Amino acid sequence: MRIATWNINSLRARMDRVVAFLERHDVDVLALQEIKAKPAQLDLAPLTAAGYEVAAHGLNQWNGVALISRVGLSDVRDQLPGVPTWPEEDGVVEARALGGIVGDGLRIWSLYVPNGRELEHPHYAYKLRWLEALRAEGARELAADPQARAILCGDFNVAPLDEDVWSMEFFEGKTHVTEPERAAFRAVVEAGYADLVRPEHPGPGVYTYWDYQALRFPKREGMRIDFLLGTPAVEAALTGSFIDREERKGKGASDHAPVVIDVDL
DNA sequence: ATGGTAGAAATTCTA
C-alpha cells in the first residue's frame, strides 16, 4: 500500500495536480492539509471518477484537511480528542485533524499543526498545547493496543533537527526550530510513532517545504516539516519512501512537496 | 527599489 501526505495550499487551486500525482505514483491513500475550503465548496468529481473516496473537513478559507483513499475509508473523525480551541478563550476547534481507517485496519490522521506565528504570540502556546493533545491521543491508541496500525502524518510545522532548515542563523528567534517545539515533536515520537522517512533519507539538505518568497526553491533553501510517523507495526511493514521534489516545480505548485511511503500492509 | 509570493475573500489575513 502506498500512502502520501501533502500540504496542498488550496485543493480547489490544485485539483488537477492532485489527480495527476495520484495517477503518476499509483497512490492508494493521500492525506491533504490546507485544503482552504468548506466541503460544500469542493468539486470532488475528478477524484471519485479516478476511483477514490474522499472525506474533507474545513470550516472556512483557512486550514482544512482531507483524506483520499481507494482502499476503503471508514470511522472518519474530524477532531483530535483534547485539542485546544483557537482562540483559547471563546474559540472554536479549527479544522486541523481528520482521522479514518483505511486498508486492513490502518488508522491514519491527516494533521495540520498550528504555525505558531511568533514566539510571543498566543498562537505559539496554542501550537504547543495542540502537539501535546496529539501525543496524548497517539499514546492512548498504542496503550489500548500495542500492535495498533496507526499513522500520524501531515504538516507538523516543526523542524526537529538543525539540519532540517537551510540556515539555523536565519531561524534564530523564529518558530519551528525552538526547543519547546522540538520537545513536543520528540514526545510524539517517544510515544511510539517513528519517523518513517528519515532513516532512508537522512539530511542535511532534505526538505519538504520551500517558501514562495525569495527564490527559496531554486536556491535549495527549504525546511523538513512534513512527516509520516508510524507505530511499531507500521514501521515493521515499511518497504520504502520518497519526497516528490518534482512536484514543487513549475507554475502553480504548492509550497510543500508530497511525502510518500510504501508499507506491506 | 530594501528585494516580497500565494490563496481566499474582500482591503486584510494567514502562511
PDB file of C-alpha atoms (C1' of nucleotides) in Angstrom:
ATOM      1  CA  MET A   1       0.000   0.000   0.000  1.00  0.00           C
ATOM      2  CA  ARG A   2       1.294   3.445  -0.978  1.00  0.00           C
ATOM      3  CA  ILE A   3       0.439   6.340   1.360  1.00  0.00           C
ATOM      4  CA  ALA A   4       1.253  10.030   0.952  1.00  0.00           C
ATOM      5  CA  THR A   5       0.875  13.301   2.823  1.00  0.00           C
ATOM      6  CA  TRP A   6       0.834  16.712   1.173  1.00  0.00           C
ATOM      7  CA  ASN A   7       0.126  20.271   2.264  1.00  0.00           C
ATOM      8  CA  ILE A   8      -1.746  21.281  -0.886  1.00  0.00           C
ATOM      9  CA  ASN A   9      -2.271  25.001  -0.084  1.00  0.00           C
ATOM     10  CA  SER A  10      -5.804  25.091  -1.576  1.00  0.00           C
ATOM     11  CA  LEU A  11      -7.368  21.964  -3.037  1.00  0.00           C
ATOM     12  CA  ARG A  12      -9.539  23.940  -5.463  1.00  0.00           C
ATOM     13  CA  ALA A  13      -6.494  25.653  -6.944  1.00  0.00           C
ATOM     14  CA  ARG A  14      -4.646  22.366  -7.373  1.00  0.00           C
ATOM     15  CA  MET A  15      -7.188  19.599  -8.022  1.00  0.00           C
ATOM     16  CA  ASP A  16      -5.535  18.802 -11.361  1.00  0.00           C
ATOM     17  CA  ARG A  17      -2.165  18.411  -9.680  1.00  0.00           C
ATOM     18  CA  VAL A  18      -3.661  16.127  -7.023  1.00  0.00           C
ATOM     19  CA  VAL A  19      -5.248  13.799  -9.594  1.00  0.00           C
ATOM     20  CA  ALA A  20      -2.058  13.748 -11.683  1.00  0.00           C
ATOM     21  CA  PHE A  21       0.015  12.994  -8.577  1.00  0.00           C
ATOM     22  CA  LEU A  22      -2.251  10.114  -7.532  1.00  0.00           C
ATOM     23  CA  GLU A  23      -2.071   8.580 -11.002  1.00  0.00           C
ATOM     24  CA  ARG A  24       1.637   9.240 -11.593  1.00  0.00           C
ATOM     25  CA  HIS A  25       2.656   7.467  -8.410  1.00  0.00           C
ATOM     26  CA  ASP A  26      -0.205   4.963  -8.112  1.00  0.00           C
ATOM     27  CA  VAL A  27      -1.090   6.277  -4.641  1.00  0.00           C
ATOM     28  CA  ASP A  28      -3.657   4.401  -2.511  1.00  0.00           C
ATOM     29  CA  VAL A  29      -4.140   6.879   0.325  1.00  0.00           C
ATOM     30  CA  LEU A  30      -3.430  10.625   0.378  1.00  0.00           C
ATOM     31  CA  ALA A  31      -3.695  12.896   3.418  1.00  0.00           C
ATOM     32  CA  LEU A  32      -4.054  16.552   2.489  1.00  0.00           C
ATOM     33  CA  GLN A  33      -3.586  19.675   4.585  1.00  0.00           C
ATOM     34  CA  GLU A  34      -4.569  23.306   3.963  1.00  0.00           C
ATOM     35  CA  ILE A  35      -7.419  22.495   1.596  1.00  0.00           C
ATOM     36  CA  LYS A  36      -8.632  26.062   2.319  1.00  0.00           C
ATOM     37  CA  ALA A  37     -12.303  25.324   1.686  1.00  0.00           C
ATOM     38  CA  LYS A  38     -15.524  24.037   3.171  1.00  0.00           C
ATOM     39  CA  PRO A  39     -16.506  20.601   1.827  1.00  0.00           C
ATOM     40  CA  ALA A  40     -19.539  22.083   0.034  1.00  0.00           C
ATOM     41  CA  GLN A  41     -17.216  24.305  -1.996  1.00  0.00           C
ATOM     42  CA  LEU A  42     -15.281  21.343  -3.420  1.00  0.00           C
ATOM     43  CA  ASP A  43     -15.931  19.578  -6.694  1.00  0.00           C
ATOM     44  CA  LEU A  44     -14.747  16.066  -5.883  1.00  0.00           C
ATOM     45  CA  ALA A  45     -15.805  14.524  -9.211  1.00  0.00           C
ATOM     46  CA  PRO A  46     -12.225  14.276 -10.551  1.00  0.00           C
ATOM     47  CA  LEU A  47     -11.280  12.181  -7.501  1.00  0.00           C
ATOM     48  CA  THR A  48     -14.348   9.951  -7.412  1.00  0.00           C
ATOM     49  CA  ALA A  49     -14.014   9.392 -11.177  1.00  0.00           C
ATOM     50  CA  ALA A  50     -10.464   8.195 -10.513  1.00  0.00           C
ATOM     51  CA  GLY A  51     -11.803   5.651  -8.023  1.00  0.00           C
ATOM     52  CA  TYR A  52     -11.196   7.384  -4.699  1.00  0.00           C
ATOM     53  CA  GLU A  53     -13.365   8.012  -1.676  1.00  0.00           C
ATOM     54  CA  VAL A  54     -12.911  11.435  -0.072  1.00  0.00           C
ATOM     55  CA  ALA A  55     -13.511  12.819   3.402  1.00  0.00           C
ATOM     56  CA  ALA A  56     -12.957  16.546   3.783  1.00  0.00           C
ATOM     57  CA  HIS A  57     -13.119  18.795   6.823  1.00  0.00           C
ATOM     58  CA  GLY A  58     -12.997  22.567   6.510  1.00  0.00           C
ATOM     59  CA  LEU A  59     -14.758  25.424   8.295  1.00  0.00           C
ATOM     60  CA  ASN A  60     -13.647  28.433   6.225  1.00  0.00           C
ATOM     61  CA  GLN A  61     -10.835  29.655   3.971  1.00  0.00           C
ATOM     62  CA  TRP A  62      -8.180  28.695   6.484  1.00  0.00           C
ATOM     63  CA  ASN A  63      -6.678  25.306   7.372  1.00  0.00           C
ATOM     64  CA  GLY A  64      -8.823  22.333   6.320  1.00  0.00           C
ATOM     65  CA  VAL A  65      -7.775  18.687   5.969  1.00  0.00           C
ATOM     66  CA  ALA A  66      -8.828  15.747   3.823  1.00  0.00           C
ATOM     67  CA  LEU A  67      -8.362  12.005   3.357  1.00  0.00           C
ATOM     68  CA  ILE A  68      -8.469  10.418  -0.098  1.00  0.00           C
ATOM     69  CA  SER A  69      -8.465   6.620  -0.354  1.00  0.00           C
ATOM     70  CA  ARG A  70      -9.118   3.862  -2.857  1.00  0.00           C
ATOM     71  CA  VAL A  71      -8.683   1.133  -0.212  1.00  0.00           C
ATOM     72  CA  GLY A  72     -11.650   1.994   1.979  1.00  0.00           C
ATOM     73  CA  LEU A  73     -12.352   4.915   4.291  1.00  0.00           C
ATOM     74  CA  SER A  74     -14.365   4.401   7.466  1.00  0.00           C
ATOM     75  CA  ASP A  75     -14.668   5.617  11.063  1.00  0.00           C
ATOM     76  CA  VAL A  76     -13.923   9.178   9.971  1.00  0.00           C
ATOM     77  CA  ARG A  77     -13.325  11.649  12.817  1.00  0.00           C
ATOM     78  CA  ASP A  78     -12.902  15.383  12.350  1.00  0.00           C
ATOM     79  CA  GLN A  79     -11.497  16.217  15.758  1.00  0.00           C
ATOM     80  CA  LEU A  80      -8.464  15.060  17.650  1.00  0.00           C
ATOM     81  CA  PRO A  81      -9.575  14.491  21.265  1.00  0.00           C
ATOM     82  CA  GLY A  82      -8.373  17.146  23.668  1.00  0.00           C
ATOM     83  CA  VAL A  83      -7.115  19.753  21.194  1.00  0.00           C
ATOM     84  CA  PRO A  84      -7.382  23.362  22.371  1.00  0.00           C
ATOM     85  CA  THR A  85      -9.644  25.872  20.658  1.00  0.00           C
ATOM     86  CA  TRP A  86      -8.447  28.956  18.810  1.00  0.00           C
ATOM     87  CA  PRO A  87      -8.527  31.483  20.266  1.00  0.00           C
ATOM     88  CA  GLU A  88      -8.074  29.592  23.502  1.00  0.00           C
ATOM     89  CA  GLU A  89     -10.757  31.778  25.123  1.00  0.00           C
ATOM     90  CA  ASP A  90     -14.156  31.567  23.439  1.00  0.00           C
ATOM     91  CA  GLY A  91     -12.703  29.977  20.331  1.00  0.00           C
ATOM     92  CA  VAL A  92     -13.511  27.001  18.138  1.00  0.00           C
ATOM     93  CA  VAL A  93     -11.763  23.738  17.317  1.00  0.00           C
ATOM     94  CA  GLU A  94     -10.136  24.507  13.993  1.00  0.00           C
ATOM     95  CA  ALA A  95     -10.138  22.136  11.008  1.00  0.00           C
ATOM     96  CA  ARG A  96      -6.662  20.747  11.581  1.00  0.00           C
ATOM     97  CA  ALA A  97      -7.199  16.993  12.009  1.00  0.00           C
ATOM     98  CA  LEU A  98      -9.078  14.286  10.160  1.00  0.00           C
ATOM     99  CA  GLY A  99      -8.774  10.612  11.085  1.00  0.00           C
ATOM    100  CA  GLY A 100     -10.045   7.480   9.403  1.00  0.00           C
ATOM    101  CA  ILE A 101      -9.492   3.774   8.905  1.00  0.00           C
ATOM    102  CA  VAL A 102      -8.078   2.656   5.543  1.00  0.00           C
ATOM    103  CA  GLY A 103      -6.979  -0.713   4.180  1.00  0.00           C
ATOM    104  CA  ASP A 104      -6.906  -3.514   6.714  1.00  0.00           C
ATOM    105  CA  GLY A 105      -7.481  -1.629   9.959  1.00  0.00           C
ATOM    106  CA  LEU A 106      -4.895   1.096   9.449  1.00  0.00           C
ATOM    107  CA  ARG A 107      -5.739   4.320  11.261  1.00  0.00           C
ATOM    108  CA  ILE A 108      -4.439   7.452   9.586  1.00  0.00           C
ATOM    109  CA  TRP A 109      -4.630  11.041  10.810  1.00  0.00           C
ATOM    110  CA  SER A 110      -4.167  13.970   8.420  1.00  0.00           C
ATOM    111  CA  LEU A 111      -2.738  16.713  10.625  1.00  0.00           C
ATOM    112  CA  TYR A 112      -2.107  20.409  10.191  1.00  0.00           C
ATOM    113  CA  VAL A 113      -0.250  21.583  13.284  1.00  0.00           C
ATOM    114  CA  PRO A 114      -0.692  25.307  14.116  1.00  0.00           C
ATOM    115  CA  ASN A 115       2.084  27.520  12.754  1.00  0.00           C
ATOM    116  CA  GLY A 116       2.841  29.370  15.975  1.00  0.00           C
ATOM    117  CA  ARG A 117       3.441  32.726  14.221  1.00  0.00           C
ATOM    118  CA  GLU A 118       5.856  34.426  16.632  1.00  0.00           C
ATOM    119  CA  LEU A 119       7.397  33.213  19.892  1.00  0.00           C
ATOM    120  CA  GLU A 120       5.492  35.779  21.970  1.00  0.00           C
ATOM    121  CA  HIS A 121       2.213  35.260  20.122  1.00  0.00           C
ATOM    122  CA  PRO A 122      -0.613  33.304  21.818  1.00  0.00           C
ATOM    123  CA  HIS A 123      -0.562  31.085  18.715  1.00  0.00           C
ATOM    124  CA  TYR A 124       2.802  29.681  19.841  1.00  0.00           C
ATOM    125  CA  ALA A 125       1.366  28.443  23.164  1.00  0.00           C
ATOM    126  CA  TYR A 126      -1.630  27.120  21.238  1.00  0.00           C
ATOM    127  CA  LYS A 127       0.743  25.162  18.973  1.00  0.00           C
ATOM    128  CA  LEU A 128       2.489  23.527  21.945  1.00  0.00           C
ATOM    129  CA  ARG A 129      -0.819  22.551  23.568  1.00  0.00           C
ATOM    130  CA  TRP A 130      -2.073  21.186  20.258  1.00  0.00           C
ATOM    131  CA  LEU A 131       1.010  18.970  19.895  1.00  0.00           C
ATOM    132  CA  GLU A 132       0.543  17.701  23.449  1.00  0.00           C
ATOM    133  CA  ALA A 133      -3.035  16.688  22.597  1.00  0.00           C
ATOM    134  CA  LEU A 134      -1.686  14.817  19.569  1.00  0.00           C
ATOM    135  CA  ARG A 135       0.844  12.999  21.745  1.00  0.00           C
ATOM    136  CA  ALA A 136      -1.842  12.073  24.248  1.00  0.00           C
ATOM    137  CA  GLU A 137      -4.170  10.644  21.599  1.00  0.00           C
ATOM    138  CA  GLY A 138      -1.320   8.716  19.983  1.00  0.00           C
ATOM    139  CA  ALA A 139      -0.259   7.311  23.347  1.00  0.00           C
ATOM    140  CA  ARG A 140      -3.838   6.373  24.184  1.00  0.00           C
ATOM    141  CA  GLU A 141      -4.211   4.403  20.954  1.00  0.00           C
ATOM    142  CA  LEU A 142      -0.973   2.462  21.474  1.00  0.00           C
ATOM    143  CA  ALA A 143      -1.772   1.799  25.133  1.00  0.00           C
ATOM    144  CA  ALA A 144      -5.097   0.293  24.084  1.00  0.00           C
ATOM    145  CA  ASP A 145      -3.339  -1.941  21.551  1.00  0.00           C
ATOM    146  CA  PRO A 146       0.478  -2.116  21.283  1.00  0.00           C
ATOM    147  CA  GLN A 147       0.023  -3.825  17.887  1.00  0.00           C
ATOM    148  CA  ALA A 148      -2.110  -0.964  16.579  1.00  0.00           C
ATOM    149  CA  ARG A 149      -1.542   0.068  12.975  1.00  0.00           C
ATOM    150  CA  ALA A 150      -1.594   3.845  13.010  1.00  0.00           C
ATOM    151  CA  ILE A 151      -0.008   6.723  11.110  1.00  0.00           C
ATOM    152  CA  LEU A 152       0.178  10.356  12.200  1.00  0.00           C
ATOM    153  CA  CYS A 153       1.044  12.401   9.136  1.00  0.00           C
ATOM    154  CA  GLY A 154       0.919  15.928   7.834  1.00  0.00           C
ATOM    155  CA  ASP A 155       2.439  19.357   8.205  1.00  0.00           C
ATOM    156  CA  PHE A 156       3.898  19.463  11.715  1.00  0.00           C
ATOM    157  CA  ASN A 157       5.312  22.988  11.354  1.00  0.00           C
ATOM    158  CA  VAL A 158       8.342  21.841  13.357  1.00  0.00           C
ATOM    159  CA  ALA A 159      11.866  21.245  12.074  1.00  0.00           C
ATOM    160  CA  PRO A 160      13.052  18.623  14.581  1.00  0.00           C
ATOM    161  CA  LEU A 161      16.794  18.943  13.868  1.00  0.00           C
ATOM    162  CA  ASP A 162      19.133  21.790  12.957  1.00  0.00           C
ATOM    163  CA  GLU A 163      19.795  20.051   9.641  1.00  0.00           C
ATOM    164  CA  ASP A 164      16.083  20.308   8.813  1.00  0.00           C
ATOM    165  CA  VAL A 165      16.357  24.005   7.947  1.00  0.00           C
ATOM    166  CA  TRP A 166      18.572  25.661   5.378  1.00  0.00           C
ATOM    167  CA  SER A 167      20.042  28.073   7.924  1.00  0.00           C
ATOM    168  CA  MET A 168      19.818  27.995  11.713  1.00  0.00           C
ATOM    169  CA  GLU A 169      21.111  31.565  11.683  1.00  0.00           C
ATOM    170  CA  PHE A 170      18.085  32.646   9.633  1.00  0.00           C
ATOM    171  CA  PHE A 171      15.689  30.938  12.045  1.00  0.00           C
ATOM    172  CA  GLU A 172      17.188  32.387  15.208  1.00  0.00           C
ATOM    173  CA  GLY A 173      14.331  33.773  17.296  1.00  0.00           C
ATOM    174  CA  LYS A 174      11.702  32.298  14.977  1.00  0.00           C
ATOM    175  CA  THR A 175       9.199  29.476  15.376  1.00  0.00           C
ATOM    176  CA  HIS A 176       9.617  25.916  14.027  1.00  0.00           C
ATOM    177  CA  VAL A 177      13.090  25.370  15.493  1.00  0.00           C
ATOM    178  CA  THR A 178      12.716  26.237  19.188  1.00  0.00           C
ATOM    179  CA  GLU A 179      13.454  23.656  21.861  1.00  0.00           C
ATOM    180  CA  PRO A 180       9.866  23.555  23.221  1.00  0.00           C
ATOM    181  CA  GLU A 181       8.523  22.817  19.722  1.00  0.00           C
ATOM    182  CA  ARG A 182      11.182  20.169  19.157  1.00  0.00           C
ATOM    183  CA  ALA A 183      10.494  18.619  22.556  1.00  0.00           C
ATOM    184  CA  ALA A 184       6.778  18.453  21.713  1.00  0.00           C
ATOM    185  CA  PHE A 185       7.603  16.706  18.433  1.00  0.00           C
ATOM    186  CA  ARG A 186      10.016  14.292  20.132  1.00  0.00           C
ATOM    187  CA  ALA A 187       7.329  13.458  22.690  1.00  0.00           C
ATOM    188  CA  VAL A 188       5.098  12.191  19.868  1.00  0.00           C
ATOM    189  CA  VAL A 189       7.956  10.059  18.529  1.00  0.00           C
ATOM    190  CA  GLU A 190       8.757   8.771  22.004  1.00  0.00           C
ATOM    191  CA  ALA A 191       5.106   7.838  22.490  1.00  0.00           C
ATOM    192  CA  GLY A 192       5.750   5.199  19.820  1.00  0.00           C
ATOM    193  CA  TYR A 193       5.487   6.965  16.475  1.00  0.00           C
ATOM    194  CA  ALA A 194       8.684   6.637  14.456  1.00  0.00           C
ATOM    195  CA  ASP A 195       9.668   8.864  11.540  1.00  0.00           C
ATOM    196  CA  LEU A 196       9.105   6.563   8.550  1.00  0.00           C
ATOM    197  CA  VAL A 197      11.140   8.593   6.043  1.00  0.00           C
ATOM    198  CA  ARG A 198      14.253   9.981   7.720  1.00  0.00           C
ATOM    199  CA  PRO A 199      16.129   6.664   8.044  1.00  0.00           C
ATOM    200  CA  GLU A 200      16.071   6.197   4.253  1.00  0.00           C
ATOM    201  CA  HIS A 201      16.505   9.901   3.512  1.00  0.00           C
ATOM    202  CA  PRO A 202      18.787  11.458   6.110  1.00  0.00           C
ATOM    203  CA  GLY A 203      19.767  15.124   5.935  1.00  0.00           C
ATOM    204  CA  PRO A 204      21.193  17.609   5.657  1.00  0.00           C
ATOM    205  CA  GLY A 205      19.532  19.252   2.672  1.00  0.00           C
ATOM    206  CA  VAL A 206      16.444  17.015   2.588  1.00  0.00           C
ATOM    207  CA  TYR A 207      13.380  19.270   2.681  1.00  0.00           C
ATOM    208  CA  THR A 208       9.614  19.124   2.160  1.00  0.00           C
ATOM    209  CA  TYR A 209       8.801  22.854   2.093  1.00  0.00           C
ATOM    210  CA  TRP A 210      10.253  25.879   0.346  1.00  0.00           C
ATOM    211  CA  ASP A 211       8.847  29.382   0.865  1.00  0.00           C
ATOM    212  CA  TYR A 212       7.346  31.003  -2.228  1.00  0.00           C
ATOM    213  CA  GLN A 213       9.351  34.122  -1.448  1.00  0.00           C
ATOM    214  CA  ALA A 214      12.973  34.919  -2.130  1.00  0.00           C
ATOM    215  CA  LEU A 215      13.546  32.126  -4.648  1.00  0.00           C
ATOM    216  CA  ARG A 216      13.867  29.613  -1.838  1.00  0.00           C
ATOM    217  CA  PHE A 217      13.216  26.579  -4.045  1.00  0.00           C
ATOM    218  CA  PRO A 218      15.774  27.209  -6.797  1.00  0.00           C
ATOM    219  CA  LYS A 219      18.247  28.206  -4.089  1.00  0.00           C
ATOM    220  CA  ARG A 220      17.512  24.900  -2.320  1.00  0.00           C
ATOM    221  CA  GLU A 221      16.674  26.802   0.871  1.00  0.00           C
ATOM    222  CA  GLY A 222      13.924  24.690   2.436  1.00  0.00           C
ATOM    223  CA  MET A 223      12.669  23.040   5.597  1.00  0.00           C
ATOM    224  CA  ARG A 224      11.755  19.482   6.545  1.00  0.00           C
ATOM    225  CA  ILE A 225       8.450  19.946   8.370  1.00  0.00           C
ATOM    226  CA  ASP A 226       6.149  17.331   6.793  1.00  0.00           C
ATOM    227  CA  PHE A 227       6.246  13.845   8.284  1.00  0.00           C
ATOM    228  CA  LEU A 228       4.706  10.405   8.354  1.00  0.00           C
ATOM    229  CA  LEU A 229       5.057   8.860  11.811  1.00  0.00           C
ATOM    230  CA  GLY A 230       4.075   5.250  12.398  1.00  0.00           C
ATOM    231  CA  THR A 231       3.503   2.778  15.203  1.00  0.00           C
ATOM    232  CA  PRO A 232       5.881  -0.218  15.521  1.00  0.00           C
ATOM    233  CA  ALA A 233       3.508  -2.395  13.469  1.00  0.00           C
ATOM    234  CA  VAL A 234       3.629   0.119  10.618  1.00  0.00           C
ATOM    235  CA  GLU A 235       7.370   0.674  10.911  1.00  0.00           C
ATOM    236  CA  ALA A 236       7.927  -3.098  10.640  1.00  0.00           C
ATOM    237  CA  ALA A 237       5.905  -3.141   7.416  1.00  0.00           C
ATOM    238  CA  LEU A 238       7.748  -0.211   5.785  1.00  0.00           C
ATOM    239  CA  THR A 239       9.328  -1.044   2.406  1.00  0.00           C
ATOM    240  CA  GLY A 240      10.279   2.369   1.018  1.00  0.00           C
ATOM    241  CA  SER A 241       9.763   6.145   0.928  1.00  0.00           C
ATOM    242  CA  PHE A 242      10.457   9.274  -1.075  1.00  0.00           C
ATOM    243  CA  ILE A 243       9.833  13.025  -1.189  1.00  0.00           C
ATOM    244  CA  ASP A 244       8.354  14.080  -4.544  1.00  0.00           C
ATOM    245  CA  ARG A 245      10.525  17.159  -5.023  1.00  0.00           C
ATOM    246  CA  GLU A 246       9.491  17.341  -8.713  1.00  0.00           C
ATOM    247  CA  GLU A 247       6.003  18.335  -7.570  1.00  0.00           C
ATOM    248  CA  ARG A 248       7.365  21.613  -6.159  1.00  0.00           C
ATOM    249  CA  LYS A 249       8.489  22.674  -9.638  1.00  0.00           C
ATOM    250  CA  GLY A 250       6.646  24.720 -12.237  1.00  0.00           C
ATOM    251  CA  LYS A 251       3.764  27.146 -12.326  1.00  0.00           C
ATOM    252  CA  GLY A 252       1.030  26.502  -9.802  1.00  0.00           C
ATOM    253  CA  ALA A 253       3.000  24.302  -7.398  1.00  0.00           C
ATOM    254  CA  SER A 254       2.153  24.107  -3.708  1.00  0.00           C
ATOM    255  CA  ASP A 255       4.924  25.389  -1.465  1.00  0.00           C
ATOM    256  CA  HIS A 256       5.127  21.854   0.021  1.00  0.00           C
ATOM    257  CA  ALA A 257       6.185  18.628  -1.709  1.00  0.00           C
ATOM    258  CA  PRO A 258       4.311  15.353  -1.161  1.00  0.00           C
ATOM    259  CA  VAL A 259       5.956  12.773   1.102  1.00  0.00           C
ATOM    260  CA  VAL A 260       5.307   9.134   0.197  1.00  0.00           C
ATOM    261  CA  ILE A 261       5.770   5.769   1.905  1.00  0.00           C
ATOM    262  CA  ASP A 262       5.218   2.151   0.900  1.00  0.00           C
ATOM    263  CA  VAL A 263       4.050  -0.334   3.518  1.00  0.00           C
ATOM    264  CA  ASP A 264       3.442  -4.061   3.186  1.00  0.00           C
ATOM    265  CA  LEU A 265       0.052  -3.938   4.881  1.00  0.00           C
TER     266      LEU A 265
ATOM    267  C1'  DA B   1      13.633  49.895  -5.345  1.00  0.00           C
ATOM    268  C1'  DT B   2      15.266  47.409   0.887  1.00  0.00           C
ATOM    269  C1'  DG B   3      14.486  42.722  -2.963  1.00  0.00           C
ATOM    270  C1'  DG B   4       8.287  40.269  -1.118  1.00  0.00           C
ATOM    271  C1'  DT B   5       4.676  35.150  -3.120  1.00  0.00           C
ATOM    272  C1'  DA B   6       0.411  32.874  -2.937  1.00  0.00           C
ATOM    273  C1'  DG B   7      -4.591  31.794  -1.891  1.00  0.00           C
ATOM    274  C1'  DA B   8      -9.175  33.167  -0.405  1.00  0.00           C
ATOM    275  C1'  DA B   9     -12.168  36.639   0.204  1.00  0.00           C
ATOM    276  C1'  DA B  10     -12.754  41.252   0.446  1.00  0.00           C
ATOM    277  C1'  DT B  11      -8.805  45.512   1.706  1.00  0.00           C
ATOM    278  C1'  DT B  12      -6.920  42.022   5.069  1.00  0.00           C
ATOM    279  C1'  DC B  13      -5.443  37.589   6.989  1.00  0.00           C
ATOM    280  C1'  DT B  14      -2.594  33.643   7.042  1.00  0.00           C
ATOM    281  C1'  DA B  15       1.390  31.190   5.993  1.00  0.00           C
TER     282       DA B  15
END
